[in-house]
């Protein structure tokens, strides 16, 4: 019993820490987004590359947005705008001089990387910065984006995508070929993810559809909503310290196996789920449970495992989804 008490105490501490970190990020973002000092400096980087269908674009950015547009040209065009504000002109100049964007093309790999150096202000020196990317490219070329402290926005996209968003937001259309999606300390709104791995940590997310073969990982994430349709081929979901709502829609044929360890499962559908532990004659408290239910012929395997979290299947009740956390994009202040 002492071990169980210690375990739940640790869980409570981790949960409080998560909320404090996200709340602090939210407060910082609100304060930073409203700041713009008297002295403003701007500069821009504009580059274009002719590409074949297999050429890959890689973007590494921080403290700004990355927005992708698609067009029917064999060309990738990247426009970067950099804005700095400060309480003195000298500081504004120093900060903007420390921001650069390096680009290169090596074979079929095109890369752009933001570099920020020497921005540590002394006492009394105040500044903000934004580094925003606007990208036009074919919808079929491979794309890799890593962005911190800013919004990442993609339309419908057919090429392979590998996306990472930290301390910001990820918004996408229909992604036809997902390699990996990573969201940490932020939020995501995804229209569709086809195949690949989706990892959500310390964040909230809404995924309107999953298709193909999906591996899903949720860690310390709350108020996550995921819709499941006939487009799914298989789902292997692992959750820890998270609350997630899986909503089956349309005509389905899935075999759903749900397991919980120190967790909770709420079935809000009309499908009956059997608890394997109902026939277990072992006495005492049970912390591990296995539930099985089926839609139609059950040809599509759906596996969901939760440790120290909550799974809601179907339309959630009024009290099912809690601890909603909001997180916004950020402009760096130094």
PDB file of C-alpha atoms in Angstrom, residues 1 20 61 179 244 267 306 334:
ATOM      1  CA  UNK A   1       0.000   0.000   0.000  1.00  0.00           C
ATOM      2  CA  UNK A  20       2.811  24.738 -14.324  1.00  0.00           C
ATOM      3  CA  UNK A  61      13.701  27.551 -37.565  1.00  0.00           C
ATOM      4  CA  UNK A 179       6.864   9.744 -41.885  1.00  0.00           C
ATOM      5  CA  UNK A 244      -7.701  11.108 -25.047  1.00  0.00           C
ATOM      6  CA  UNK A 267     -17.139   3.513 -23.332  1.00  0.00           C
ATOM      7  CA  UNK A 306      -3.004   3.627 -21.415  1.00  0.00           C
ATOM      8  CA  UNK A 334      15.810  38.832 -24.496  1.00  0.00           C
TER       9      UNK A 334
END
